Amino acid sequence: MKNNIKDLMLLLDDTNVHIASAAMAELLESDINLDSFIKSIQEDDNHILRKRAHQLQVIQTRRNNREKTSNILKDNNTDIITGLSKVHTLWYDNDTIESIMQFWLALVANLEQNKPDTIDKFAYFLRKTGFKVSDKSEIEADYFCLGIVLEELIGSDFLLCAIAQKLAKNINIDLKIINNIGDFILIDKTGIVLSPRKNWSVSKSLLSEEKPIKYWNSNDLLRLTSTNLYLCAITSDSFRYINTIGKVIADSYDIDDSTFLPYPYSGKK
């Protein structure tokens, strides 16, 4: 094994990018301690090896992030903002959780400054803040990425519901999320409905009491968000995102590979 690692190190030093890439792929699939290996070459006098170390570190970081996101999609108790931040980085993988949280904390500070203590006042706060629902016919990744939605104030109705539900908890207003004839809305225990698609209108529920209501939890919403990002990858024919996001979703269902994907994304005919 040691001899094999030495051989791969020699290949990493190769000026031919294809040969170096093949060596990196071999290292990433090997059972060595990759973190230790990266540390051993990142201070090397050879600038090419230092460059390869950086490339390996970026790949390893993104791989670890995808693994953490898969685990989050399995967890029914994940904080929705934390989870949506992680899903955001599946698409914008150069963004950081910290940068996304800055937008969130600013929004929470604005909420606490306004102190809306009723659903009507809370709805006014959301309208005043400028949150708007994207058109159903527009499949854009930005509408499913928390950081972009918090910055540009437009997103899918279910993601805006998730944001509103979390904000409402900060002011002791308990809201549940449901899907009503294709639209996501929020509802309190008295049957008052808050509808983001209707400009955050507040009304009395007209839902039938005969049918059981399906409440959407954080796990449901995170899976829906990641699935919509996957759809965006397919519609834009983005090979990279189809594979990376597809693998995260597959791993969250304990599917070990991407053979469920159509050719050429699965690599099999």
Short mmCIF file of C-alpha atoms in Angstrom, two decimals:
data_model
loop_
_atom_site.label_atom_id
_atom_site.label_comp_id
_atom_site.label_asym_id
_atom_site.label_seq_id
_atom_site.Cartn_x
_atom_site.Cartn_y
_atom_site.Cartn_z
CA MET A 1 0.00 0.00 0.00
CA LYS A 2 2.86 2.38 0.88
CA ASN A 3 4.46 1.75 -2.50
CA ASN A 4 1.15 2.45 -4.17
CA ILE A 5 0.85 5.79 -2.33
CA LYS A 6 4.37 6.72 -3.40
CA ASP A 7 3.48 5.93 -7.01
CA LEU A 8 0.36 8.09 -6.75
CA MET A 9 2.39 10.96 -5.30
CA LEU A 10 4.67 10.80 -8.32
CA LEU A 11 1.62 10.97 -10.57
CA LEU A 12 0.25 13.95 -8.63
CA ASP A 13 3.41 15.77 -9.61
CA ASP A 14 2.74 15.13 -13.30
CA THR A 15 2.19 18.23 -15.43
CA ASN A 16 -0.41 16.32 -17.44
CA VAL A 17 -3.71 17.32 -15.81
CA HIS A 18 -5.45 14.10 -16.88
CA ILE A 19 -2.78 11.92 -15.24
CA ALA A 20 -2.84 14.01 -12.05
CA SER A 21 -6.66 13.90 -11.96
CA ALA A 22 -6.61 10.11 -12.28
CA ALA A 23 -4.15 9.92 -9.37
CA MET A 24 -6.37 12.17 -7.24
CA ALA A 25 -9.40 10.04 -8.06
CA GLU A 26 -7.48 6.95 -6.98
CA LEU A 27 -6.51 8.60 -3.70
CA LEU A 28 -10.06 9.70 -3.02
CA GLU A 29 -11.29 6.14 -3.47
CA SER A 30 -8.50 4.58 -1.38
CA ASP A 31 -8.75 3.74 2.33
CA ILE A 32 -5.87 5.99 3.41
CA ASN A 33 -6.32 8.80 5.93
CA LEU A 34 -6.80 11.52 3.32
CA ASP A 35 -6.61 14.40 5.82
CA SER A 36 -3.19 13.24 7.03
CA PHE A 37 -2.02 12.73 3.47
CA ILE A 38 -3.10 16.24 2.47
CA LYS A 39 -1.25 17.72 5.46
CA SER A 40 1.88 15.81 4.49
CA ILE A 41 2.09 17.47 1.07
CA GLN A 42 0.47 20.89 1.53
CA GLU A 43 3.74 22.41 2.79
CA ASP A 44 5.92 20.60 0.26
CA ASP A 45 8.56 22.59 -1.58
CA ASN A 46 7.04 21.38 -4.84
CA HIS A 47 4.43 23.98 -5.81
CA ILE A 48 2.56 21.44 -8.00
CA LEU A 49 2.11 19.11 -5.03
CA ARG A 50 0.89 22.03 -2.92
CA LYS A 51 -1.65 22.82 -5.64
CA ARG A 52 -2.83 19.19 -5.72
CA ALA A 53 -3.12 19.23 -1.92
CA HIS A 54 -5.41 22.26 -2.14
CA GLN A 55 -7.52 20.60 -4.85
CA LEU A 56 -7.84 17.43 -2.77
CA GLN A 57 -8.81 19.46 0.28
CA VAL A 58 -11.57 21.27 -1.63
CA ILE A 59 -12.92 17.96 -2.94
CA GLN A 60 -12.75 16.39 0.53
CA THR A 61 -14.55 19.37 2.10
CA ARG A 62 -17.34 19.25 -0.47
CA ARG A 63 -17.64 15.48 -0.08
CA ASN A 64 -17.93 15.84 3.71
CA ASN A 65 -20.53 18.57 3.26
CA ARG A 66 -22.62 16.32 1.01
CA GLU A 67 -22.39 13.50 3.56
CA LYS A 68 -23.54 15.84 6.36
CA THR A 69 -26.41 17.06 4.20
CA SER A 70 -27.50 13.48 3.49
CA ASN A 71 -27.58 12.83 7.23
CA ILE A 72 -29.60 16.00 7.79
CA LEU A 73 -32.18 14.80 5.26
CA LYS A 74 -32.58 11.63 7.34
CA ASP A 75 -33.08 13.49 10.63
CA ASN A 76 -36.64 14.37 11.62
CA ASN A 77 -35.39 16.79 14.29
CA THR A 78 -33.17 19.00 12.15
CA ASP A 79 -33.56 22.73 12.71
CA ILE A 80 -35.14 23.98 9.50
CA ILE A 81 -32.86 27.01 9.05
CA THR A 82 -29.73 24.92 9.64
CA GLY A 83 -31.02 22.30 7.22
CA LEU A 84 -31.98 24.78 4.51
CA SER A 85 -28.56 26.42 4.84
CA LYS A 86 -26.87 23.07 4.20
CA VAL A 87 -29.12 22.34 1.22
CA HIS A 88 -28.31 25.82 -0.15
CA THR A 89 -24.61 24.88 -0.28
CA LEU A 90 -25.38 21.90 -2.50
CA TRP A 91 -25.98 24.43 -5.28
CA TYR A 92 -23.81 27.34 -4.17
CA ASP A 93 -20.94 25.29 -2.80
CA ASN A 94 -18.67 28.32 -2.39
CA ASP A 95 -21.12 29.94 0.02
CA THR A 96 -20.71 29.38 3.74
CA ILE A 97 -23.27 28.63 6.43
CA GLU A 98 -21.97 31.71 8.28
CA SER A 99 -22.75 34.03 5.36
CA ILE A 100 -26.28 32.65 5.10
CA MET A 101 -26.80 33.00 8.85
CA GLN A 102 -25.90 36.69 8.68
CA PHE A 103 -29.00 37.29 6.56
CA TRP A 104 -31.09 35.17 8.92
CA LEU A 105 -29.87 36.90 12.09
CA ALA A 106 -30.53 40.31 10.53
CA LEU A 107 -34.11 39.21 9.76
CA VAL A 108 -34.61 37.94 13.32
CA ALA A 109 -33.24 41.23 14.72
CA ASN A 110 -35.72 43.15 12.53
CA LEU A 111 -38.55 40.95 13.81
CA GLU A 112 -37.60 41.54 17.44
CA GLN A 113 -37.41 45.26 16.83
CA ASN A 114 -40.95 45.34 15.38
CA LYS A 115 -42.40 42.90 17.96
CA PRO A 116 -45.54 41.73 16.09
CA ASP A 117 -47.64 39.93 18.72
CA THR A 118 -50.62 38.77 16.64
CA ILE A 119 -50.94 36.89 13.36
CA ASP A 120 -52.27 40.03 11.65
CA LYS A 121 -49.28 42.06 12.79
CA PHE A 122 -46.94 39.22 11.85
CA ALA A 123 -48.48 39.07 8.36
CA TYR A 124 -47.98 42.83 8.03
CA PHE A 125 -44.34 42.41 9.04
CA LEU A 126 -43.81 39.78 6.31
CA ARG A 127 -45.46 42.01 3.69
CA LYS A 128 -43.46 45.03 4.85
CA THR A 129 -40.24 43.03 4.74
CA GLY A 130 -41.04 42.26 1.10
CA PHE A 131 -41.26 38.46 0.96
CA LYS A 132 -42.95 37.37 -2.26
CA VAL A 133 -43.74 33.96 -3.73
CA SER A 134 -42.15 32.93 -7.02
CA ASP A 135 -44.30 31.94 -9.97
CA LYS A 136 -45.13 28.24 -10.02
CA SER A 137 -44.11 27.98 -13.66
CA GLU A 138 -40.59 29.24 -12.97
CA ILE A 139 -38.16 26.51 -11.94
CA GLU A 140 -35.16 28.51 -10.74
CA ALA A 141 -32.62 27.19 -8.23
CA ASP A 142 -32.49 30.56 -6.46
CA TYR A 143 -36.09 30.08 -5.29
CA PHE A 144 -34.99 27.01 -3.30
CA CYS A 145 -31.73 28.38 -1.85
CA LEU A 146 -32.25 29.95 1.57
CA GLY A 147 -29.44 32.50 1.33
CA ILE A 148 -30.68 33.89 -1.98
CA VAL A 149 -34.29 33.98 -0.77
CA LEU A 150 -33.29 35.88 2.38
CA GLU A 151 -31.26 38.32 0.29
CA GLU A 152 -33.63 38.87 -2.63
CA LEU A 153 -36.91 38.16 -0.77
CA ILE A 154 -38.49 35.92 -3.41
CA GLY A 155 -38.82 32.16 -3.21
CA SER A 156 -41.04 29.11 -3.36
CA ASP A 157 -44.15 29.17 -1.19
CA PHE A 158 -43.03 26.20 0.93
CA LEU A 159 -39.64 27.77 1.65
CA LEU A 160 -41.27 31.07 2.63
CA CYS A 161 -43.62 29.09 4.87
CA ALA A 162 -40.60 27.48 6.52
CA ILE A 163 -39.02 30.89 7.13
CA ALA A 164 -42.27 32.32 8.48
CA GLN A 165 -42.91 29.34 10.75
CA LYS A 166 -39.45 29.64 12.29
CA LEU A 167 -39.81 33.40 12.74
CA ALA A 168 -43.22 32.94 14.35
CA LYS A 169 -41.70 30.68 17.01
CA ASN A 170 -39.50 33.59 18.07
CA ILE A 171 -42.62 35.59 18.96
CA ASN A 172 -44.52 32.65 20.49
CA ILE A 173 -46.91 32.17 17.57
CA ASP A 174 -47.35 28.48 16.79
CA LEU A 175 -47.97 27.82 13.10
CA LYS A 176 -48.15 24.56 11.17
CA ILE A 177 -47.44 24.14 7.45
CA ILE A 178 -49.89 22.35 5.17
CA ASN A 179 -50.46 22.00 1.44
CA ASN A 180 -53.90 23.14 0.36
CA ILE A 181 -54.82 22.30 -3.24
CA GLY A 182 -51.24 22.76 -4.41
CA ASP A 183 -50.43 25.86 -2.37
CA PHE A 184 -48.47 25.85 0.88
CA ILE A 185 -50.00 27.82 3.71
CA LEU A 186 -49.59 28.25 7.47
CA ILE A 187 -52.35 27.57 9.97
CA ASP A 188 -52.66 28.05 13.73
CA LYS A 189 -54.54 25.89 16.24
CA THR A 190 -57.69 28.01 15.94
CA GLY A 191 -57.88 27.55 12.17
CA ILE A 192 -56.54 30.94 11.14
CA VAL A 193 -54.67 30.69 7.82
CA LEU A 194 -51.71 32.73 6.62
CA SER A 195 -51.17 32.48 2.86
CA PRO A 196 -47.85 33.64 1.33
CA ARG A 197 -49.15 33.24 -2.23
CA LYS A 198 -52.00 35.64 -1.44
CA ASN A 199 -49.63 38.35 -0.22
CA TRP A 200 -49.68 36.99 3.34
CA SER A 201 -53.42 37.36 3.68
CA VAL A 202 -55.01 36.20 6.95
CA SER A 203 -58.32 34.35 6.84
CA LYS A 204 -60.42 31.72 8.59
CA SER A 205 -59.75 28.19 7.39
CA LEU A 206 -62.27 26.62 5.02
CA LEU A 207 -60.57 23.23 5.18
CA SER A 208 -62.81 20.22 5.50
CA GLU A 209 -62.75 18.67 8.97
CA GLU A 210 -63.63 15.29 7.47
CA LYS A 211 -60.20 14.72 5.95
CA PRO A 212 -57.06 14.35 8.09
CA ILE A 213 -54.60 17.22 7.70
CA LYS A 214 -51.03 16.46 6.65
CA TYR A 215 -48.62 18.73 8.51
CA TRP A 216 -45.23 19.23 6.85
CA ASN A 217 -42.29 18.90 9.22
CA SER A 218 -38.71 20.07 8.69
CA ASN A 219 -37.67 16.73 7.18
CA ASP A 220 -40.49 16.89 4.61
CA LEU A 221 -39.54 20.43 3.65
CA LEU A 222 -35.82 19.70 3.37
CA ARG A 223 -36.47 16.72 1.12
CA LEU A 224 -38.82 18.81 -1.01
CA THR A 225 -36.22 21.58 -1.28
CA SER A 226 -33.40 19.23 -2.30
CA THR A 227 -35.68 17.45 -4.78
CA ASN A 228 -36.58 20.76 -6.42
CA LEU A 229 -32.89 21.65 -6.71
CA TYR A 230 -32.37 18.26 -8.34
CA LEU A 231 -35.16 19.10 -10.79
CA CYS A 232 -33.40 22.40 -11.55
CA ALA A 233 -30.21 20.45 -12.28
CA ILE A 234 -32.08 18.18 -14.70
CA THR A 235 -33.85 21.01 -16.52
CA SER A 236 -30.56 22.87 -16.93
CA ASP A 237 -28.81 19.63 -17.94
CA SER A 238 -26.10 20.26 -15.36
CA PHE A 239 -24.12 17.01 -15.18
CA ARG A 240 -22.26 18.09 -12.05
CA TYR A 241 -25.34 19.02 -10.01
CA ILE A 242 -27.34 16.04 -11.22
CA ASN A 243 -24.64 13.78 -9.83
CA THR A 244 -23.84 15.61 -6.61
CA ILE A 245 -27.41 16.43 -5.55
CA GLY A 246 -28.66 13.08 -6.83
CA LYS A 247 -26.09 11.29 -4.68
CA VAL A 248 -27.06 13.29 -1.59
CA ILE A 249 -30.72 12.37 -2.07
CA ALA A 250 -29.83 8.74 -2.80
CA ASP A 251 -27.64 8.53 0.32
CA SER A 252 -30.44 9.98 2.43
CA TYR A 253 -32.57 7.01 1.39
CA ASP A 254 -29.62 4.63 1.94
CA ILE A 255 -29.22 3.97 -1.78
CA ASP A 256 -25.52 3.29 -2.24
CA ASP A 257 -25.04 4.41 -5.83
CA SER A 258 -26.54 6.42 -8.67
CA THR A 259 -27.68 3.51 -10.81
CA PHE A 260 -31.22 4.82 -10.58
CA LEU A 261 -30.18 7.77 -12.76
CA PRO A 262 -30.69 7.56 -16.53
CA TYR A 263 -27.71 7.25 -18.87
CA PRO A 264 -25.33 9.10 -19.12
CA TYR A 265 -25.66 10.36 -15.54
CA SER A 266 -25.41 6.89 -14.01
CA GLY A 267 -22.41 6.04 -16.12
CA LYS A 268 -24.18 2.90 -17.32
CA LYS A 269 -26.00 2.20 -20.57
#
